[in-house]
């Protein structure tokens, strides 16, 4: 089917044609036949690079009103935003940043790109654009499987369905085994395809040879080099590019460094572009590797560097990218050869094999249509049995997508949000909402009963809900839900604010400690050699902390991670530069920015909670008449610190 045959406005047809899209790929055609342009609900399970974005665009452009495109990751949001913004006369909005903002202006757009957290937050805040949405597209719906993010997505989809029952839904998925189950849950038709725009062979490298699934082999003799280097060099000699997946940022950097010296390609311009303003060791290492046509790509990179690297690789100025698995999840950076060097990942408890789905998504990045004659992807068997590796990953079916809603963390947050948002006013209504989730579809909502009981008791005990007449969120509960923090964070903040309100000295460090000591903050790892210094620092500044440093109850070592994070942010506010911070704390620049952003968000949430404590008595904390005199200085310090973080980010 040609794009011209679609009942689309000519300007859109022209737009697609100028992009080289003239006829539909077979799975796209199947999606059209299933009714994506007629408002039908469809789940499209197709391989990486088989053109899911066009499927989404066709649905959104044919919809009878504004469309919402839900992405799992912020990095993907920007990429999709850029793609949709090129559509003629289409206004696109993006919502990924503030967790609690009630972006009224979003209702002016034809397409809104948002993370599932942002949609969840908009629903909690009663944003008016949500109910106007005629078509929702969910990208990477198989991430229903993910801890944390998955439950948010399924609850959000259940709520959207409740709010706008006749809304069109198009869900895009990797080719997972139980896509039919997802489609069934969503009352959608399933379009399932394994078609790819370019041939792909996958295999395992072992002892000088890659054995592919199509029976072919490739002989690679590494000489003195590690096999990965030989595999990279081989495809570059042949005119291709290579994408190597490793399991940690450090490995990505080290590998890029060692490959960079081979000078596969001269890319002085890219190096110079990165080098300008690259003041940190990460930036300098990146510039150095780029000079030899190699780069690394991981979540610790600054966003500017990330986009330079992605662009330069697409334009073939770079020959090799050494990446952590984050790159596999959707960023469109294909290469002729994909080498999965590490197939295990450190989880904190030890090494675990990568999920099949993840490896297949890495494989899916192999082959650039129009540029490469084929794609080839391989695992490297070093120190493991090649046959076992082959059996596990080659030609196998990915894991089933399984709901992760039966978790205390997920239910704590979503039960509160469901009550606070008016989706349920008693237990029966709460159970009814839970019965419409993917979990209930797959298993049985009754399995959640004990956890829900436990969560309700917790929310009651912390003053976030009342259970006297049905189930009602209190003012505090509604606030906690609206500012989008975990109820544990809400409770911790209420308690810490209460302590701070009695302290003589409330400083930037005090309020940073409050927000860093919460469930929603990702605190930093404390190296052994740091622990002593940090604990000394804590002792010296004991009067500024809400926790009794000299008389600590609980895990002091883990609280030191809070101190480290608070101190690092305090330094950043005071003007200490990224390279210096990297040196002092061993935290990469990209991470510092992320921490600062998170702290800024948590400070604003804490501010809202502090204002609430200031103005009214709250059950369980006994803030009384003279609360004003106590909370005012804390509130002021919160505002100042947040502003200082924003200023530091601008510098
Ligand atoms: P996916 O999201 O499935 O991984 P994308 O939607 O990013 O894949 O598409 C991969 C590439 O294929 C893009 O560069 C896109 O422009 C191109 N493409 C998609 N559909 C077609 C088509 N029908 N004809 C030619 N190119 C296409």
XYZ file of C-alpha atoms and ligand atoms in Angstrom:
678
model
C 0.000 0.000 0.000
C 1.321 3.431 -0.933
C 1.260 6.372 1.417
C -0.749 8.156 -1.298
C -3.558 5.648 -0.889
C -4.128 6.685 2.698
C -6.907 9.134 3.438
C -4.480 11.693 4.799
C -4.194 15.388 3.989
C -1.843 15.883 1.000
C 0.604 17.904 3.112
C 1.221 14.897 5.351
C 1.631 12.599 2.384
C 4.180 14.993 0.912
C 5.946 15.178 4.237
C 6.325 11.409 4.447
C 7.413 11.183 0.837
C 10.173 13.722 1.339
C 11.387 11.435 4.104
C 11.624 8.567 1.685
C 8.455 6.884 2.957
C 6.437 6.091 -0.132
C 4.955 2.724 0.480
C 4.059 1.161 3.788
C 6.117 -1.590 5.308
C 4.059 -4.804 5.681
C 3.446 -4.443 9.442
C 2.390 -0.826 8.903
C -0.058 -1.964 6.293
C -1.427 -4.555 8.690
C -1.896 -1.843 11.314
C -3.828 0.282 8.825
C -5.975 -2.721 7.966
C -6.624 -3.229 11.680
C -8.047 0.292 11.749
C -5.424 2.629 13.247
C -6.611 5.384 10.896
C -10.267 4.665 11.725
C -10.066 5.137 15.455
C -9.739 1.447 16.308
C -7.838 0.166 19.307
C -4.724 -1.672 18.156
C -1.662 -3.262 19.722
C 1.187 -3.407 17.205
C 3.958 -5.807 18.210
C 6.754 -5.322 15.713
C 10.554 -5.610 15.762
C 12.881 -2.679 16.330
C 13.291 -0.541 13.187
C 10.172 -1.868 11.487
C 8.566 1.564 11.497
C 6.450 1.916 14.636
C 6.756 5.691 14.574
C 4.832 5.914 11.312
C 2.103 3.702 12.735
C 1.792 6.156 15.619
C 1.775 9.159 13.315
C -0.921 7.694 11.080
C -3.149 7.093 14.094
C -2.524 10.519 15.594
C -2.997 12.427 12.332
C -6.253 10.610 11.609
C -7.658 11.108 15.101
C -10.641 13.232 15.791
C -8.886 15.524 18.234
C -5.614 15.930 20.082
C -3.334 12.955 20.578
C -1.104 11.876 23.419
C 2.100 9.937 22.814
C 3.302 8.200 25.964
C 6.999 7.344 26.221
C 8.773 5.363 28.925
C 11.937 7.496 29.047
C 12.652 11.171 28.884
C 15.439 10.646 26.357
C 12.881 9.139 23.993
C 10.468 12.011 24.490
C 12.852 14.499 22.925
C 13.534 12.268 19.967
C 9.826 11.769 19.307
C 9.093 15.432 19.884
C 11.621 16.355 17.205
C 10.110 13.854 14.790
C 6.517 15.004 15.304
C 7.447 18.685 15.282
C 8.510 18.269 11.653
C 4.948 17.396 10.638
C 3.456 20.327 8.750
C 1.066 22.538 10.723
C 1.072 20.253 13.725
C 1.654 21.809 17.100
C 3.524 19.537 19.464
C 3.901 19.890 23.218
C 6.247 18.005 25.468
C 5.691 17.170 29.102
C 8.496 15.401 30.851
C 9.981 17.807 33.342
C 8.150 18.978 36.412
C 6.465 16.149 38.121
C 3.734 18.252 39.622
C 3.108 21.043 37.142
C -0.446 21.399 35.976
C 0.417 22.455 32.441
C -2.765 24.067 31.280
C -1.123 25.337 28.118
C -0.690 21.778 26.916
C -4.277 21.777 25.724
C -3.256 24.024 22.849
C -1.362 21.262 21.092
C -2.351 18.665 18.515
C 0.132 16.154 19.884
C 1.483 15.942 23.408
C 4.533 13.787 24.090
C 4.746 12.762 27.725
C 6.273 10.157 29.967
C 3.828 7.851 31.747
C 4.762 9.528 35.049
C 3.805 12.870 33.594
C 0.439 11.562 32.416
C -0.126 10.007 35.826
C 0.745 13.328 37.439
C -1.529 15.268 35.078
C -4.415 12.958 35.970
C -3.697 13.420 39.678
C -3.717 17.176 39.200
C -6.926 17.155 37.182
C -5.237 18.732 34.155
C -7.931 19.659 31.676
C -6.068 18.503 28.574
C -6.296 14.851 29.597
C -9.994 14.447 28.918
C -9.713 16.157 25.532
C -7.354 13.502 24.176
C -8.914 11.546 21.319
C -6.050 9.156 20.673
C -3.440 7.744 23.020
C -0.358 6.040 21.659
C 1.721 4.078 24.133
C 5.292 3.417 23.076
C 7.137 0.333 24.377
C 4.059 -1.038 26.100
C 5.982 -4.210 26.970
C 7.515 -2.112 29.737
C 4.405 -2.992 31.700
C 6.933 -5.557 32.775
C 9.217 -3.025 34.489
C 9.325 -2.479 38.225
C 8.076 0.982 39.136
C 7.353 2.235 35.651
C 5.147 -0.717 34.697
C 2.596 -0.283 37.486
C 2.409 3.449 36.749
C 1.634 2.679 33.133
C -1.060 0.120 33.862
C -2.792 2.266 36.469
C -2.605 5.278 34.163
C -4.121 3.322 31.293
C -6.885 2.016 33.556
C -7.646 5.556 34.716
C -7.564 7.021 31.209
C -10.041 4.410 30.150
C -12.294 5.389 33.030
C -11.977 9.106 32.212
C -12.443 8.860 28.443
C -14.033 5.514 27.621
C -14.222 6.024 23.863
C -10.629 7.158 23.446
C -8.618 5.442 20.734
C -5.632 3.507 21.994
C -2.664 2.343 19.974
C 0.026 0.467 21.861
C 3.402 -0.247 20.319
C 5.358 -3.195 21.563
C 8.468 -5.195 20.919
C 7.716 -8.697 19.693
C 6.976 -10.345 23.009
C 5.363 -13.731 23.378
C 2.239 -12.613 25.192
C 1.408 -9.507 23.155
C -2.019 -11.083 22.639
C -2.626 -10.932 26.362
C -1.825 -7.214 26.403
C -4.131 -6.644 23.439
C -6.857 -8.604 25.167
C -6.538 -6.505 28.277
C -6.776 -3.314 26.244
C -9.685 -4.592 24.103
C -7.518 -3.997 21.110
C -6.787 -5.894 17.945
C -3.314 -7.399 17.803
C -1.046 -6.834 14.825
C 1.970 -9.040 15.231
C 4.870 -9.146 12.835
C 8.461 -10.284 12.689
C 9.176 -8.493 9.424
C 12.296 -6.326 9.274
C 13.298 -3.739 6.688
C 16.737 -5.237 6.420
C 17.987 -8.779 6.782
C 19.394 -9.579 10.150
C 21.503 -12.522 11.111
C 22.309 -13.124 14.719
C 24.924 -15.350 16.234
C 27.591 -16.041 18.806
C 31.310 -15.413 18.481
C 33.557 -18.075 19.909
C 37.137 -18.999 19.279
C 37.784 -17.157 16.028
C 34.386 -17.670 14.476
C 30.876 -16.273 14.549
C 28.192 -18.871 13.983
C 24.972 -17.315 12.733
C 21.381 -18.484 13.006
C 21.123 -18.873 9.213
C 23.877 -21.460 9.263
C 26.566 -19.125 7.920
C 29.813 -18.439 9.701
C 32.274 -15.606 9.799
C 35.882 -16.149 10.547
C 37.546 -13.521 12.679
C 41.040 -14.126 13.906
C 41.754 -11.761 16.730
C 45.535 -12.060 16.932
C 46.755 -10.351 20.077
C 43.696 -8.148 20.271
C 40.606 -8.963 22.318
C 37.915 -10.512 20.076
C 35.705 -7.419 20.389
C 38.389 -5.245 18.816
C 38.778 -7.672 15.924
C 34.995 -7.820 15.421
C 34.848 -4.027 15.337
C 37.810 -3.654 12.986
C 36.386 -6.246 10.611
C 33.127 -4.429 9.984
C 34.826 -1.060 9.667
C 37.207 -2.466 7.063
C 34.107 -3.560 5.241
C 32.578 -0.053 5.292
C 30.264 -0.568 8.261
C 29.920 0.869 11.733
C 29.803 -0.973 15.032
C 27.735 -0.653 18.145
C 29.177 -2.466 21.157
C 27.096 -3.087 24.256
C 28.854 -3.483 27.585
C 27.470 -3.649 31.090
C 28.719 -0.544 32.839
C 29.630 3.033 32.198
C 33.186 2.380 33.205
C 33.443 -0.484 30.734
C 31.980 1.696 27.991
C 34.603 4.366 28.655
C 37.500 1.956 28.951
C 36.549 0.147 25.782
C 36.104 3.407 23.860
C 39.503 4.494 25.020
C 41.197 1.290 23.945
C 39.398 1.256 20.574
C 40.055 4.965 20.046
C 43.786 4.465 19.755
C 43.242 2.357 16.634
C 42.193 5.507 14.791
C 39.374 3.780 12.893
C 38.261 7.125 11.625
C 39.558 10.635 11.997
C 36.880 12.792 13.545
C 38.699 15.905 14.759
C 35.583 18.063 14.300
C 33.493 15.878 16.561
C 36.325 15.795 19.080
C 36.598 19.561 18.941
C 32.853 20.012 19.347
C 32.874 17.809 22.430
C 36.166 19.224 23.662
C 34.907 22.789 23.744
C 33.718 23.223 27.248
C 34.518 19.641 28.213
C 35.929 20.380 31.605
C 35.305 17.049 33.240
C 37.267 13.861 32.955
C 34.263 12.208 31.279
C 34.073 14.971 28.678
C 37.782 14.890 28.031
C 37.852 11.120 27.694
C 34.955 11.387 25.253
C 36.729 14.020 23.155
C 39.891 11.934 23.098
C 38.123 8.779 21.937
C 36.091 10.758 19.383
C 39.291 11.950 17.776
C 39.872 8.343 16.750
C 36.268 7.892 15.581
C 35.005 6.153 18.708
C 32.601 7.331 21.396
C 30.929 5.996 24.486
C 27.287 6.510 25.330
C 25.756 6.142 28.774
C 23.433 7.877 31.199
C 26.302 9.774 32.856
C 26.905 11.870 29.738
C 25.783 15.462 29.592
C 22.753 15.841 27.318
C 24.721 18.070 24.910
C 27.401 15.422 24.569
C 24.835 12.728 24.108
C 23.229 14.448 21.196
C 26.560 15.263 19.570
C 27.526 11.603 19.812
C 24.210 10.334 18.455
C 24.235 12.755 15.555
C 27.884 12.136 14.650
C 27.292 8.400 14.649
C 24.222 8.715 12.423
C 26.216 10.885 10.048
C 28.983 8.268 10.060
C 31.597 10.636 11.412
C 32.062 8.159 14.222
C 32.752 4.529 13.451
C 32.112 2.903 16.821
C 29.830 3.485 19.776
C 30.441 1.718 23.076
C 27.184 1.830 24.953
C 25.436 0.650 28.064
C 22.061 -1.024 27.496
C 20.165 2.284 27.879
C 20.877 2.951 24.225
C 19.057 -0.173 23.126
C 15.771 1.053 24.521
C 14.620 3.109 21.621
C 17.130 5.749 20.649
C 17.401 5.362 16.893
C 21.135 4.761 16.371
C 21.540 1.771 14.066
C 24.848 0.253 12.955
C 25.741 -2.523 10.560
C 27.252 -4.664 13.275
C 25.987 -4.948 16.831
C 28.313 -6.653 19.282
C 26.910 -7.625 22.646
C 30.120 -8.072 24.556
C 28.624 -8.357 28.056
C 25.552 -10.451 28.528
C 25.403 -10.160 32.293
C 24.719 -7.166 34.436
C 25.681 -6.335 37.991
C 22.544 -5.923 40.037
C 23.969 -5.090 43.426
C 23.794 -8.709 44.574
C 25.860 -10.152 41.785
C 25.784 -10.694 38.040
C 22.595 -11.645 36.283
C 22.062 -12.581 32.660
C 20.432 -9.855 30.574
C 16.802 -10.489 29.703
C 16.277 -11.989 26.255
C 14.079 -9.057 25.277
C 16.837 -6.610 26.035
C 19.415 -8.533 24.017
C 16.972 -8.777 21.117
C 16.432 -5.035 21.242
C 20.187 -4.547 21.037
C 20.276 -6.968 18.097
C 17.475 -4.976 16.507
C 19.775 -1.991 16.170
C 21.809 -3.861 13.543
C 21.578 -2.715 9.945
C 20.826 0.712 8.563
C 18.198 0.457 5.838
C 19.403 2.123 2.677
C 22.986 2.192 3.888
C 23.883 -1.332 4.865
C 23.296 -4.418 2.761
C 22.372 -6.350 5.906
C 22.618 -6.205 9.665
C 24.477 -8.635 11.856
C 24.421 -8.977 15.581
C 26.497 -11.192 17.800
C 27.166 -12.095 21.386
C 30.757 -12.625 22.417
C 31.349 -15.825 24.335
C 34.334 -15.145 26.507
C 34.707 -17.396 29.469
C 31.276 -18.921 28.909
C 29.891 -21.813 26.965
C 29.025 -20.576 23.472
C 26.345 -23.238 22.992
C 24.579 -22.241 26.165
C 24.672 -18.595 25.114
C 23.277 -19.494 21.732
C 20.528 -21.581 23.251
C 19.547 -18.781 25.542
C 19.467 -15.843 23.147
C 19.511 -16.887 19.514
C 16.138 -17.497 17.931
C 14.430 -17.696 21.286
C 11.222 -16.093 22.403
C 11.574 -13.156 24.817
C 10.236 -13.354 28.339
C 6.526 -12.867 28.945
C 5.450 -9.423 30.010
C 4.270 -9.735 33.576
C 2.567 -7.127 35.687
C 4.586 -5.832 38.620
C 1.652 -4.242 40.390
C 1.879 -6.618 43.331
C 4.515 -4.521 45.018
C 4.172 -2.588 48.228
C 5.893 0.476 46.721
C 3.656 0.599 43.677
C 0.446 0.053 45.605
C 1.328 2.545 48.311
C 1.608 5.293 45.724
C -1.216 4.274 43.447
C -3.768 3.442 46.126
C -3.281 6.896 47.596
C -3.489 8.537 44.166
C -6.632 6.584 43.328
C -8.368 7.769 46.494
C -7.011 11.318 46.253
C -8.032 11.636 42.615
C -11.603 10.592 43.347
C -11.391 7.342 41.388
C -12.558 5.479 44.497
C -14.289 6.500 47.700
C -14.509 3.147 49.405
C -12.951 -0.281 49.325
C -15.338 -1.682 46.742
C -14.573 1.141 44.337
C -10.862 0.782 44.944
C -11.101 -2.932 44.221
C -13.069 -2.171 41.071
C -10.297 0.044 39.743
C -7.688 -2.561 40.597
C -9.820 -5.146 38.843
C -9.369 -3.224 35.590
C -5.558 -3.434 35.672
C -3.275 -5.663 33.638
C -2.438 -7.484 36.861
C -6.067 -8.446 37.352
C -6.320 -9.474 33.711
C -3.271 -11.701 34.012
C -3.820 -13.014 37.474
C -6.495 -12.105 39.988
C -7.055 -8.784 41.731
C -7.853 -10.772 44.893
C -4.132 -11.566 45.139
C -3.578 -7.904 45.937
C -5.915 -7.865 48.942
C -3.334 -8.355 51.686
C -0.953 -5.784 50.264
C -3.773 -3.284 49.815
C -4.834 -3.844 53.446
C -1.293 -3.216 54.575
C -0.928 -0.104 52.449
C -4.236 1.322 53.660
C -3.136 0.854 57.270
C 0.104 2.647 56.531
C -1.642 5.557 54.812
C -4.079 5.784 57.713
C -1.292 5.737 60.311
C 0.618 8.507 58.543
C -2.430 10.743 58.315
C -2.844 10.525 54.559
C -6.238 8.857 54.502
C -9.228 8.464 56.839
C -11.140 5.237 57.102
C -14.092 6.308 59.220
C -16.606 6.620 56.421
C -15.398 4.824 53.329
C -11.886 5.716 52.233
C -11.023 9.383 52.007
C -7.696 11.062 51.327
C -6.901 13.809 53.833
C -5.584 17.207 52.760
C -2.085 15.933 53.412
C -2.752 12.764 51.409
C -4.086 14.769 48.486
C -1.048 17.029 48.566
C 1.381 14.136 48.683
C -0.365 12.547 45.737
C -0.469 15.778 43.741
C 3.193 16.628 44.231
C 3.902 13.121 43.014
C 6.077 11.802 45.802
C 5.993 8.363 47.362
C 3.868 8.414 50.538
C 7.012 7.257 52.369
C 8.692 10.446 51.206
C 5.652 12.451 52.280
C 5.721 10.940 55.751
C 9.491 11.351 56.107
C 9.298 14.969 55.042
C 6.479 15.736 57.474
C 8.501 14.264 60.295
C 11.761 15.985 59.329
C 10.022 19.328 58.870
C 8.599 18.938 62.359
C 12.129 18.504 63.724
C 13.559 21.330 61.622
C 10.858 23.640 62.940
C 12.311 23.206 66.423
C 15.955 23.677 65.411
C 17.967 26.825 66.084
C 19.888 26.615 62.859
C 18.181 25.701 59.634
C 20.627 25.928 56.744
C 20.828 24.863 53.120
C 22.394 21.657 54.368
C 19.387 21.048 56.632
C 16.820 21.265 53.861
C 19.014 19.289 51.492
C 19.314 16.581 54.109
C 15.518 16.522 54.399
C 14.983 15.905 50.701
C 17.978 13.625 50.226
C 16.809 11.374 53.047
C 13.695 10.286 51.171
C 12.572 7.338 49.119
C 12.417 9.485 45.994
C 16.046 10.584 46.080
C 18.699 8.410 44.557
C 21.500 8.746 47.045
C 25.104 8.242 46.165
C 27.313 5.318 46.854
C 29.779 5.992 49.688
C 33.274 4.709 48.969
C 35.125 3.162 51.890
C 37.712 5.917 51.981
C 34.933 8.514 52.095
C 33.019 7.115 55.037
C 35.383 8.477 57.694
C 35.462 11.967 56.266
C 31.721 12.059 55.819
C 31.043 10.916 59.320
C 33.436 13.572 60.650
C 31.624 16.160 58.552
C 28.307 14.984 59.963
C 29.606 15.223 63.546
C 30.979 18.713 62.963
C 27.717 19.946 61.515
C 25.420 17.927 63.759
C 23.380 20.991 64.712
C 22.306 21.447 61.094
C 20.885 17.949 60.602
C 17.386 16.815 61.502
C 18.667 13.358 62.401
C 20.378 13.087 65.799
C 23.929 12.466 64.591
C 25.413 11.646 68.000
C 22.546 9.503 68.998
C 21.690 7.876 65.713
C 18.932 5.334 65.509
C 18.949 3.140 62.460
C 21.537 2.606 59.785
C 24.207 5.283 60.127
C 26.196 4.024 57.127
C 23.239 4.351 54.819
C 22.445 7.793 56.197
C 26.000 8.820 55.262
C 24.928 8.394 51.636
C 22.290 11.030 52.332
C 24.930 13.271 53.870
C 27.167 12.779 50.855
C 24.391 13.709 48.444
C 23.344 16.743 50.493
C 26.914 17.918 50.833
C 27.591 17.482 47.137
C 24.533 19.562 46.255
C 25.478 22.142 48.866
C 28.882 22.446 47.216
C 27.292 22.771 43.811
C 25.074 25.581 45.012
C 28.158 27.248 46.505
C 29.679 27.346 43.032
C 31.996 24.331 43.003
C 32.321 23.261 39.363
C 31.398 19.908 37.844
C 35.001 18.711 37.356
C 35.860 19.488 40.945
C 32.723 17.712 42.170
C 33.552 14.730 40.011
C 36.950 14.622 41.673
C 35.699 15.163 45.220
C 32.765 12.776 45.129
C 33.360 10.531 42.134
C 30.012 11.476 40.620
C 29.767 12.063 36.862
C 28.491 15.417 35.567
C 25.335 13.964 34.017
C 24.494 12.424 37.381
C 25.090 15.643 39.266
C 22.642 17.449 37.021
C 20.099 14.710 37.479
C 20.555 14.788 41.245
C 20.166 18.550 41.265
C 17.014 18.327 39.190
C 15.579 15.698 41.473
C 16.480 17.706 44.583
C 14.887 20.780 43.055
C 11.679 18.874 42.431
C 11.700 17.385 45.941
C 12.347 20.794 47.476
C 9.320 22.155 45.683
C 7.225 19.218 46.897
C 8.545 19.761 50.424
C 7.693 23.428 50.141
C 4.067 22.586 49.362
C 3.946 20.234 52.336
C 5.603 22.824 54.619
C 3.079 25.454 53.546
C 0.346 23.034 54.464
C 1.868 22.401 57.888
C 2.225 26.120 58.386
C -1.381 26.924 57.746
C -3.265 24.127 59.372
C -3.240 21.557 62.099
C -2.532 18.215 60.579
C -3.603 14.965 62.141
C -0.778 13.135 63.783
C 1.788 15.914 63.917
C 0.225 18.331 66.333
C 1.099 21.516 64.515
C -0.836 23.996 66.562
C -1.587 27.673 66.782
C 1.947 28.927 66.839
C 3.074 26.766 63.975
C 3.778 29.907 61.989
C 6.768 30.922 64.034
C 8.239 27.460 63.679
C 7.761 26.556 60.040
C 8.380 29.968 58.523
C 12.213 29.897 58.627
C 12.269 26.354 57.254
C 9.974 27.345 54.449
C 12.111 30.319 53.624
C 15.227 28.178 53.524
C 13.476 25.670 51.268
C 12.580 28.408 48.793
C 16.058 29.909 48.839
C 17.723 26.572 48.322
C 15.474 25.656 45.451
C 16.186 28.972 43.779
C 19.897 28.494 44.335
C 19.742 25.076 42.677
C 17.934 26.564 39.697
C 20.555 29.319 39.456
C 23.402 26.814 39.680
C 21.839 24.821 36.844
C 21.741 27.923 34.651
C 25.399 28.771 35.147
P 10.916 1.546 15.337
O 10.280 2.608 16.176
O 9.987 0.474 14.949
O 12.195 1.033 15.919
P 11.199 3.678 13.457
O 9.789 4.080 13.440
O 12.153 4.544 14.168
O 11.345 2.199 13.960
O 11.657 3.518 11.946
C 12.961 3.175 11.613
C 13.366 3.887 10.319
O 12.601 3.421 9.222
C 13.154 5.371 10.361
O 14.307 6.001 9.859
C 11.976 5.609 9.437
O 12.017 6.865 8.787
C 12.089 4.492 8.446
N 10.774 4.066 7.875
C 9.661 3.783 8.576
N 8.664 3.397 7.753
C 9.162 3.436 6.515
C 8.609 3.129 5.224
N 7.361 2.700 5.078
N 9.414 3.312 4.138
C 10.694 3.737 4.293
N 11.265 4.028 5.474
C 10.522 3.875 6.571
